Amino acid sequence: MKTTLYYGPWQCRREFMNGCRRECASEGHTLKGCMWLADFKFDWEGSLVVLPFPVRAGSRYAIYHCCCGYIELSKEDTRAARKKWEGKRESFRRSWSEKFGTWPQKGDDVSWAGHHIRDLKHGGDPVDPNNIIPVEPGVHEVFNEQYPACYDGKSPWNTVGPDLPYTDN
């Protein structure tokens, strides 16, 4: 299987924004914004056992973040969550690599960051595999710069964007 990663951030499409509205409300919070962080594209080529002819298939999986009106953790609690992540980071990367292919690196020795979709400052689980994606360093900086605007309910994260914000060739 080949995994291709596309990175935003992009404005959330209506479907994601509506899902975030429901998610925030179900937890007793107000929706402030929504960020479409990435799309994972999975491509597979092989042959069927029963019918020996080549087959190609694929799918996409969108990763988006709901900026609900979560209470911010204290600096001490945020630091404790980060320390927990740092203790599990290498084993998490190995596990991710077994499922999706090698954890991406910049050059030969610098691994991409593990971005917490629900950030640690707003109570994101530091070691939940469903809360962490690999993100190249420059994009990770953009995410971290844009999260405060999303949590503050600022444009463009508080409005709906296009259904498909990129094209792949």
JSON list of C-alpha atoms in Angstrom, two decimals:
[
{"chain": "A", "resi": 1, "resn": "MET", "atom": "CA", "xyz": [0.00, 0.00, 0.00]},
{"chain": "A", "resi": 2, "resn": "LYS", "atom": "CA", "xyz": [1.22, 3.50, -0.81]},
{"chain": "A", "resi": 3, "resn": "THR", "atom": "CA", "xyz": [0.24, 6.34, 1.51]},
{"chain": "A", "resi": 4, "resn": "THR", "atom": "CA", "xyz": [0.27, 9.93, 0.23]},
{"chain": "A", "resi": 5, "resn": "LEU", "atom": "CA", "xyz": [-0.24, 12.79, 2.66]},
{"chain": "A", "resi": 6, "resn": "TYR", "atom": "CA", "xyz": [-1.80, 16.12, 1.65]},
{"chain": "A", "resi": 7, "resn": "TYR", "atom": "CA", "xyz": [-1.59, 18.93, 4.17]},
{"chain": "A", "resi": 8, "resn": "GLY", "atom": "CA", "xyz": [-3.67, 22.05, 4.76]},
{"chain": "A", "resi": 9, "resn": "PRO", "atom": "CA", "xyz": [-4.76, 23.73, 6.77]},
{"chain": "A", "resi": 10, "resn": "TRP", "atom": "CA", "xyz": [-7.92, 24.36, 4.78]},
{"chain": "A", "resi": 11, "resn": "GLN", "atom": "CA", "xyz": [-11.34, 25.58, 5.80]},
{"chain": "A", "resi": 12, "resn": "CYS", "atom": "CA", "xyz": [-13.62, 22.70, 6.68]},
{"chain": "A", "resi": 13, "resn": "ARG", "atom": "CA", "xyz": [-16.27, 21.65, 4.20]},
{"chain": "A", "resi": 14, "resn": "ARG", "atom": "CA", "xyz": [-19.89, 21.88, 5.35]},
{"chain": "A", "resi": 15, "resn": "GLU", "atom": "CA", "xyz": [-20.06, 18.20, 6.33]},
{"chain": "A", "resi": 16, "resn": "PHE", "atom": "CA", "xyz": [-17.08, 18.56, 8.71]},
{"chain": "A", "resi": 17, "resn": "MET", "atom": "CA", "xyz": [-18.36, 21.83, 10.18]},
{"chain": "A", "resi": 18, "resn": "ASN", "atom": "CA", "xyz": [-21.76, 20.24, 10.88]},
{"chain": "A", "resi": 19, "resn": "GLY", "atom": "CA", "xyz": [-20.06, 17.24, 12.49]},
{"chain": "A", "resi": 20, "resn": "CYS", "atom": "CA", "xyz": [-18.01, 19.58, 14.67]},
{"chain": "A", "resi": 21, "resn": "ARG", "atom": "CA", "xyz": [-21.12, 21.49, 15.71]},
{"chain": "A", "resi": 22, "resn": "ARG", "atom": "CA", "xyz": [-22.70, 18.21, 16.89]},
{"chain": "A", "resi": 23, "resn": "GLU", "atom": "CA", "xyz": [-19.48, 17.02, 18.57]},
{"chain": "A", "resi": 24, "resn": "CYS", "atom": "CA", "xyz": [-18.97, 20.25, 20.49]},
{"chain": "A", "resi": 25, "resn": "ALA", "atom": "CA", "xyz": [-22.63, 20.43, 21.54]},
{"chain": "A", "resi": 26, "resn": "SER", "atom": "CA", "xyz": [-22.59, 16.79, 22.72]},
{"chain": "A", "resi": 27, "resn": "GLU", "atom": "CA", "xyz": [-19.74, 17.72, 25.09]},
{"chain": "A", "resi": 28, "resn": "GLY", "atom": "CA", "xyz": [-21.46, 20.90, 26.26]},
{"chain": "A", "resi": 29, "resn": "HIS", "atom": "CA", "xyz": [-19.18, 23.27, 24.33]},
{"chain": "A", "resi": 30, "resn": "THR", "atom": "CA", "xyz": [-19.66, 25.91, 21.66]},
{"chain": "A", "resi": 31, "resn": "LEU", "atom": "CA", "xyz": [-18.11, 25.41, 18.23]},
{"chain": "A", "resi": 32, "resn": "LYS", "atom": "CA", "xyz": [-15.49, 28.12, 17.62]},
{"chain": "A", "resi": 33, "resn": "GLY", "atom": "CA", "xyz": [-14.10, 26.85, 14.32]},
{"chain": "A", "resi": 34, "resn": "CYS", "atom": "CA", "xyz": [-12.96, 23.88, 12.26]},
{"chain": "A", "resi": 35, "resn": "MET", "atom": "CA", "xyz": [-9.65, 23.17, 10.53]},
{"chain": "A", "resi": 36, "resn": "TRP", "atom": "CA", "xyz": [-9.18, 20.56, 7.80]},
{"chain": "A", "resi": 37, "resn": "LEU", "atom": "CA", "xyz": [-5.62, 19.51, 8.58]},
{"chain": "A", "resi": 38, "resn": "ALA", "atom": "CA", "xyz": [-4.81, 16.76, 6.12]},
{"chain": "A", "resi": 39, "resn": "ASP", "atom": "CA", "xyz": [-5.99, 14.07, 3.77]},
{"chain": "A", "resi": 40, "resn": "PHE", "atom": "CA", "xyz": [-4.43, 10.64, 3.71]},
{"chain": "A", "resi": 41, "resn": "LYS", "atom": "CA", "xyz": [-4.65, 8.96, 0.32]},
{"chain": "A", "resi": 42, "resn": "PHE", "atom": "CA", "xyz": [-4.19, 5.21, 0.28]},
{"chain": "A", "resi": 43, "resn": "ASP", "atom": "CA", "xyz": [-3.41, 3.40, -3.00]},
{"chain": "A", "resi": 44, "resn": "TRP", "atom": "CA", "xyz": [-3.17, -0.34, -3.37]},
{"chain": "A", "resi": 45, "resn": "GLU", "atom": "CA", "xyz": [-2.10, -2.47, -6.31]},
{"chain": "A", "resi": 46, "resn": "GLY", "atom": "CA", "xyz": [-2.10, -6.25, -6.42]},
{"chain": "A", "resi": 47, "resn": "SER", "atom": "CA", "xyz": [-4.07, -9.18, -7.71]},
{"chain": "A", "resi": 48, "resn": "LEU", "atom": "CA", "xyz": [-6.98, -11.15, -6.39]},
{"chain": "A", "resi": 49, "resn": "VAL", "atom": "CA", "xyz": [-6.37, -14.70, -5.24]},
{"chain": "A", "resi": 50, "resn": "VAL", "atom": "CA", "xyz": [-9.46, -16.09, -6.97]},
{"chain": "A", "resi": 51, "resn": "LEU", "atom": "CA", "xyz": [-9.12, -14.12, -10.21]},
{"chain": "A", "resi": 52, "resn": "PRO", "atom": "CA", "xyz": [-5.43, -13.60, -11.07]},
{"chain": "A", "resi": 53, "resn": "PHE", "atom": "CA", "xyz": [-5.62, -10.21, -12.78]},
{"chain": "A", "resi": 54, "resn": "PRO", "atom": "CA", "xyz": [-4.21, -6.88, -11.64]},
{"chain": "A", "resi": 55, "resn": "VAL", "atom": "CA", "xyz": [-6.37, -4.75, -9.38]},
{"chain": "A", "resi": 56, "resn": "ARG", "atom": "CA", "xyz": [-5.95, -1.15, -8.23]},
{"chain": "A", "resi": 57, "resn": "ALA", "atom": "CA", "xyz": [-7.90, 0.47, -5.43]},
{"chain": "A", "resi": 58, "resn": "GLY", "atom": "CA", "xyz": [-7.65, 3.42, -3.13]},
{"chain": "A", "resi": 59, "resn": "SER", "atom": "CA", "xyz": [-9.37, 5.60, -0.63]},
{"chain": "A", "resi": 60, "resn": "ARG", "atom": "CA", "xyz": [-8.99, 8.90, 1.20]},
{"chain": "A", "resi": 61, "resn": "TYR", "atom": "CA", "xyz": [-9.34, 9.78, 4.81]},
{"chain": "A", "resi": 62, "resn": "ALA", "atom": "CA", "xyz": [-9.77, 13.39, 5.93]},
{"chain": "A", "resi": 63, "resn": "ILE", "atom": "CA", "xyz": [-8.31, 14.62, 9.20]},
{"chain": "A", "resi": 64, "resn": "TYR", "atom": "CA", "xyz": [-10.02, 17.68, 10.65]},
{"chain": "A", "resi": 65, "resn": "HIS", "atom": "CA", "xyz": [-10.10, 19.34, 14.03]},
{"chain": "A", "resi": 66, "resn": "CYS", "atom": "CA", "xyz": [-13.07, 20.80, 15.86]},
{"chain": "A", "resi": 67, "resn": "CYS", "atom": "CA", "xyz": [-12.10, 23.91, 17.84]},
{"chain": "A", "resi": 68, "resn": "CYS", "atom": "CA", "xyz": [-14.67, 23.61, 20.59]},
{"chain": "A", "resi": 69, "resn": "GLY", "atom": "CA", "xyz": [-14.77, 26.00, 23.53]},
{"chain": "A", "resi": 70, "resn": "TYR", "atom": "CA", "xyz": [-12.61, 23.68, 25.63]},
{"chain": "A", "resi": 71, "resn": "ILE", "atom": "CA", "xyz": [-11.10, 24.98, 28.84]},
{"chain": "A", "resi": 72, "resn": "GLU", "atom": "CA", "xyz": [-7.34, 25.33, 28.54]},
{"chain": "A", "resi": 73, "resn": "LEU", "atom": "CA", "xyz": [-5.18, 23.17, 30.77]},
{"chain": "A", "resi": 74, "resn": "SER", "atom": "CA", "xyz": [-2.73, 24.81, 33.13]},
{"chain": "A", "resi": 75, "resn": "LYS", "atom": "CA", "xyz": [0.87, 25.14, 31.94]},
{"chain": "A", "resi": 76, "resn": "GLU", "atom": "CA", "xyz": [1.84, 22.43, 34.42]},
{"chain": "A", "resi": 77, "resn": "ASP", "atom": "CA", "xyz": [-0.78, 19.98, 33.12]},
{"chain": "A", "resi": 78, "resn": "THR", "atom": "CA", "xyz": [0.15, 20.78, 29.51]},
{"chain": "A", "resi": 79, "resn": "ARG", "atom": "CA", "xyz": [3.83, 20.12, 30.31]},
{"chain": "A", "resi": 80, "resn": "ALA", "atom": "CA", "xyz": [2.90, 16.80, 31.96]},
{"chain": "A", "resi": 81, "resn": "ALA", "atom": "CA", "xyz": [0.96, 15.75, 28.84]},
{"chain": "A", "resi": 82, "resn": "ARG", "atom": "CA", "xyz": [3.91, 16.70, 26.60]},
{"chain": "A", "resi": 83, "resn": "LYS", "atom": "CA", "xyz": [6.28, 14.69, 28.81]},
{"chain": "A", "resi": 84, "resn": "LYS", "atom": "CA", "xyz": [3.98, 11.66, 28.48]},
{"chain": "A", "resi": 85, "resn": "TRP", "atom": "CA", "xyz": [4.06, 12.05, 24.67]},
{"chain": "A", "resi": 86, "resn": "GLU", "atom": "CA", "xyz": [7.85, 12.37, 24.65]},
{"chain": "A", "resi": 87, "resn": "GLY", "atom": "CA", "xyz": [8.10, 9.08, 26.55]},
{"chain": "A", "resi": 88, "resn": "LYS", "atom": "CA", "xyz": [5.95, 7.24, 23.97]},
{"chain": "A", "resi": 89, "resn": "ARG", "atom": "CA", "xyz": [6.99, 9.06, 20.78]},
{"chain": "A", "resi": 90, "resn": "GLU", "atom": "CA", "xyz": [9.47, 6.51, 19.38]},
{"chain": "A", "resi": 91, "resn": "SER", "atom": "CA", "xyz": [7.26, 3.48, 20.04]},
{"chain": "A", "resi": 92, "resn": "PHE", "atom": "CA", "xyz": [4.30, 5.36, 18.53]},
{"chain": "A", "resi": 93, "resn": "ARG", "atom": "CA", "xyz": [6.30, 6.08, 15.35]},
{"chain": "A", "resi": 94, "resn": "ARG", "atom": "CA", "xyz": [7.31, 2.42, 15.05]},
{"chain": "A", "resi": 95, "resn": "SER", "atom": "CA", "xyz": [3.70, 1.30, 15.46]},
{"chain": "A", "resi": 96, "resn": "TRP", "atom": "CA", "xyz": [2.46, 3.86, 12.91]},
{"chain": "A", "resi": 97, "resn": "SER", "atom": "CA", "xyz": [5.15, 2.71, 10.45]},
{"chain": "A", "resi": 98, "resn": "GLU", "atom": "CA", "xyz": [3.96, -0.89, 10.68]},
{"chain": "A", "resi": 99, "resn": "LYS", "atom": "CA", "xyz": [0.46, 0.17, 9.59]},
{"chain": "A", "resi": 100, "resn": "PHE", "atom": "CA", "xyz": [1.07, 2.97, 7.07]},
{"chain": "A", "resi": 101, "resn": "GLY", "atom": "CA", "xyz": [4.70, 2.80, 5.93]},
{"chain": "A", "resi": 102, "resn": "THR", "atom": "CA", "xyz": [7.82, 4.46, 7.27]},
{"chain": "A", "resi": 103, "resn": "TRP", "atom": "CA", "xyz": [7.27, 7.48, 9.51]},
{"chain": "A", "resi": 104, "resn": "PRO", "atom": "CA", "xyz": [8.31, 10.45, 7.33]},
{"chain": "A", "resi": 105, "resn": "GLN", "atom": "CA", "xyz": [11.67, 12.14, 7.84]},
{"chain": "A", "resi": 106, "resn": "LYS", "atom": "CA", "xyz": [13.36, 15.29, 6.65]},
{"chain": "A", "resi": 107, "resn": "GLY", "atom": "CA", "xyz": [16.69, 14.14, 5.29]},
{"chain": "A", "resi": 108, "resn": "ASP", "atom": "CA", "xyz": [18.15, 11.02, 6.85]},
{"chain": "A", "resi": 109, "resn": "ASP", "atom": "CA", "xyz": [17.93, 11.84, 10.52]},
{"chain": "A", "resi": 110, "resn": "VAL", "atom": "CA", "xyz": [15.15, 14.30, 11.39]},
{"chain": "A", "resi": 111, "resn": "SER", "atom": "CA", "xyz": [11.72, 12.73, 11.92]},
{"chain": "A", "resi": 112, "resn": "TRP", "atom": "CA", "xyz": [8.63, 14.77, 11.18]},
{"chain": "A", "resi": 113, "resn": "ALA", "atom": "CA", "xyz": [6.69, 16.01, 14.18]},
{"chain": "A", "resi": 114, "resn": "GLY", "atom": "CA", "xyz": [3.79, 14.07, 15.63]},
{"chain": "A", "resi": 115, "resn": "HIS", "atom": "CA", "xyz": [0.97, 16.62, 15.54]},
{"chain": "A", "resi": 116, "resn": "HIS", "atom": "CA", "xyz": [-1.75, 16.26, 18.16]},
{"chain": "A", "resi": 117, "resn": "ILE", "atom": "CA", "xyz": [-5.02, 16.88, 16.37]},
{"chain": "A", "resi": 118, "resn": "ARG", "atom": "CA", "xyz": [-6.73, 17.91, 19.59]},
{"chain": "A", "resi": 119, "resn": "ASP", "atom": "CA", "xyz": [-3.83, 19.82, 21.04]},
{"chain": "A", "resi": 120, "resn": "LEU", "atom": "CA", "xyz": [-2.43, 19.13, 24.47]},
{"chain": "A", "resi": 121, "resn": "LYS", "atom": "CA", "xyz": [-3.27, 22.62, 25.72]},
{"chain": "A", "resi": 122, "resn": "HIS", "atom": "CA", "xyz": [-6.98, 21.89, 25.18]},
{"chain": "A", "resi": 123, "resn": "GLY", "atom": "CA", "xyz": [-6.97, 18.41, 26.72]},
{"chain": "A", "resi": 124, "resn": "GLY", "atom": "CA", "xyz": [-5.94, 16.24, 23.77]},
{"chain": "A", "resi": 125, "resn": "ASP", "atom": "CA", "xyz": [-4.77, 12.74, 24.66]},
{"chain": "A", "resi": 126, "resn": "PRO", "atom": "CA", "xyz": [-0.97, 12.79, 24.32]},
{"chain": "A", "resi": 127, "resn": "VAL", "atom": "CA", "xyz": [-0.64, 9.13, 23.29]},
{"chain": "A", "resi": 128, "resn": "ASP", "atom": "CA", "xyz": [-3.94, 8.24, 21.57]},
{"chain": "A", "resi": 129, "resn": "PRO", "atom": "CA", "xyz": [-3.03, 6.89, 18.10]},
{"chain": "A", "resi": 130, "resn": "ASN", "atom": "CA", "xyz": [-6.18, 8.52, 16.70]},
{"chain": "A", "resi": 131, "resn": "ASN", "atom": "CA", "xyz": [-5.02, 11.94, 17.92]},
{"chain": "A", "resi": 132, "resn": "ILE", "atom": "CA", "xyz": [-1.57, 12.06, 16.28]},
{"chain": "A", "resi": 133, "resn": "ILE", "atom": "CA", "xyz": [-0.48, 12.42, 12.65]},
{"chain": "A", "resi": 134, "resn": "PRO", "atom": "CA", "xyz": [2.97, 12.92, 11.12]},
{"chain": "A", "resi": 135, "resn": "VAL", "atom": "CA", "xyz": [3.46, 16.48, 9.89]},
{"chain": "A", "resi": 136, "resn": "GLU", "atom": "CA", "xyz": [6.49, 18.00, 8.20]},
{"chain": "A", "resi": 137, "resn": "PRO", "atom": "CA", "xyz": [8.17, 20.71, 10.27]},
{"chain": "A", "resi": 138, "resn": "GLY", "atom": "CA", "xyz": [7.06, 23.76, 8.23]},
{"chain": "A", "resi": 139, "resn": "VAL", "atom": "CA", "xyz": [3.44, 22.63, 8.13]},
{"chain": "A", "resi": 140, "resn": "HIS", "atom": "CA", "xyz": [3.52, 21.84, 11.84]},
{"chain": "A", "resi": 141, "resn": "GLU", "atom": "CA", "xyz": [4.52, 25.44, 12.52]},
{"chain": "A", "resi": 142, "resn": "VAL", "atom": "CA", "xyz": [1.57, 26.68, 10.42]},
{"chain": "A", "resi": 143, "resn": "PHE", "atom": "CA", "xyz": [-0.84, 24.43, 12.35]},
{"chain": "A", "resi": 144, "resn": "ASN", "atom": "CA", "xyz": [0.49, 25.71, 15.66]},
{"chain": "A", "resi": 145, "resn": "GLU", "atom": "CA", "xyz": [0.20, 29.33, 14.46]},
{"chain": "A", "resi": 146, "resn": "GLN", "atom": "CA", "xyz": [-3.40, 28.84, 13.25]},
{"chain": "A", "resi": 147, "resn": "TYR", "atom": "CA", "xyz": [-4.85, 26.87, 16.18]},
{"chain": "A", "resi": 148, "resn": "PRO", "atom": "CA", "xyz": [-5.28, 29.98, 18.39]},
{"chain": "A", "resi": 149, "resn": "ALA", "atom": "CA", "xyz": [-7.31, 31.73, 15.64]},
{"chain": "A", "resi": 150, "resn": "CYS", "atom": "CA", "xyz": [-9.52, 28.64, 15.32]},
{"chain": "A", "resi": 151, "resn": "TYR", "atom": "CA", "xyz": [-10.09, 28.50, 19.09]},
{"chain": "A", "resi": 152, "resn": "ASP", "atom": "CA", "xyz": [-10.83, 32.23, 19.09]},
{"chain": "A", "resi": 153, "resn": "GLY", "atom": "CA", "xyz": [-13.53, 31.75, 16.42]},
{"chain": "A", "resi": 154, "resn": "LYS", "atom": "CA", "xyz": [-11.68, 33.87, 13.86]},
{"chain": "A", "resi": 155, "resn": "SER", "atom": "CA", "xyz": [-11.84, 33.77, 10.08]},
{"chain": "A", "resi": 156, "resn": "PRO", "atom": "CA", "xyz": [-11.34, 31.70, 8.04]},
{"chain": "A", "resi": 157, "resn": "TRP", "atom": "CA", "xyz": [-11.78, 28.81, 10.51]},
{"chain": "A", "resi": 158, "resn": "ASN", "atom": "CA", "xyz": [-15.29, 29.89, 11.55]},
{"chain": "A", "resi": 159, "resn": "THR", "atom": "CA", "xyz": [-16.71, 29.61, 8.01]},
{"chain": "A", "resi": 160, "resn": "VAL", "atom": "CA", "xyz": [-17.28, 26.76, 5.55]},
{"chain": "A", "resi": 161, "resn": "GLY", "atom": "CA", "xyz": [-14.78, 26.21, 2.74]},
{"chain": "A", "resi": 162, "resn": "PRO", "atom": "CA", "xyz": [-14.76, 24.13, -0.48]},
{"chain": "A", "resi": 163, "resn": "ASP", "atom": "CA", "xyz": [-15.51, 20.39, -0.63]},
{"chain": "A", "resi": 164, "resn": "LEU", "atom": "CA", "xyz": [-12.06, 19.52, -1.97]},
{"chain": "A", "resi": 165, "resn": "PRO", "atom": "CA", "xyz": [-9.38, 22.16, -1.36]},
{"chain": "A", "resi": 166, "resn": "TYR", "atom": "CA", "xyz": [-6.61, 20.60, -3.46]},
{"chain": "A", "resi": 167, "resn": "THR", "atom": "CA", "xyz": [-6.08, 18.56, -6.58]},
{"chain": "A", "resi": 168, "resn": "ASP", "atom": "CA", "xyz": [-3.73, 15.65, -6.96]},
{"chain": "A", "resi": 169, "resn": "ASN", "atom": "CA", "xyz": [-2.05, 14.78, -10.21]}
]
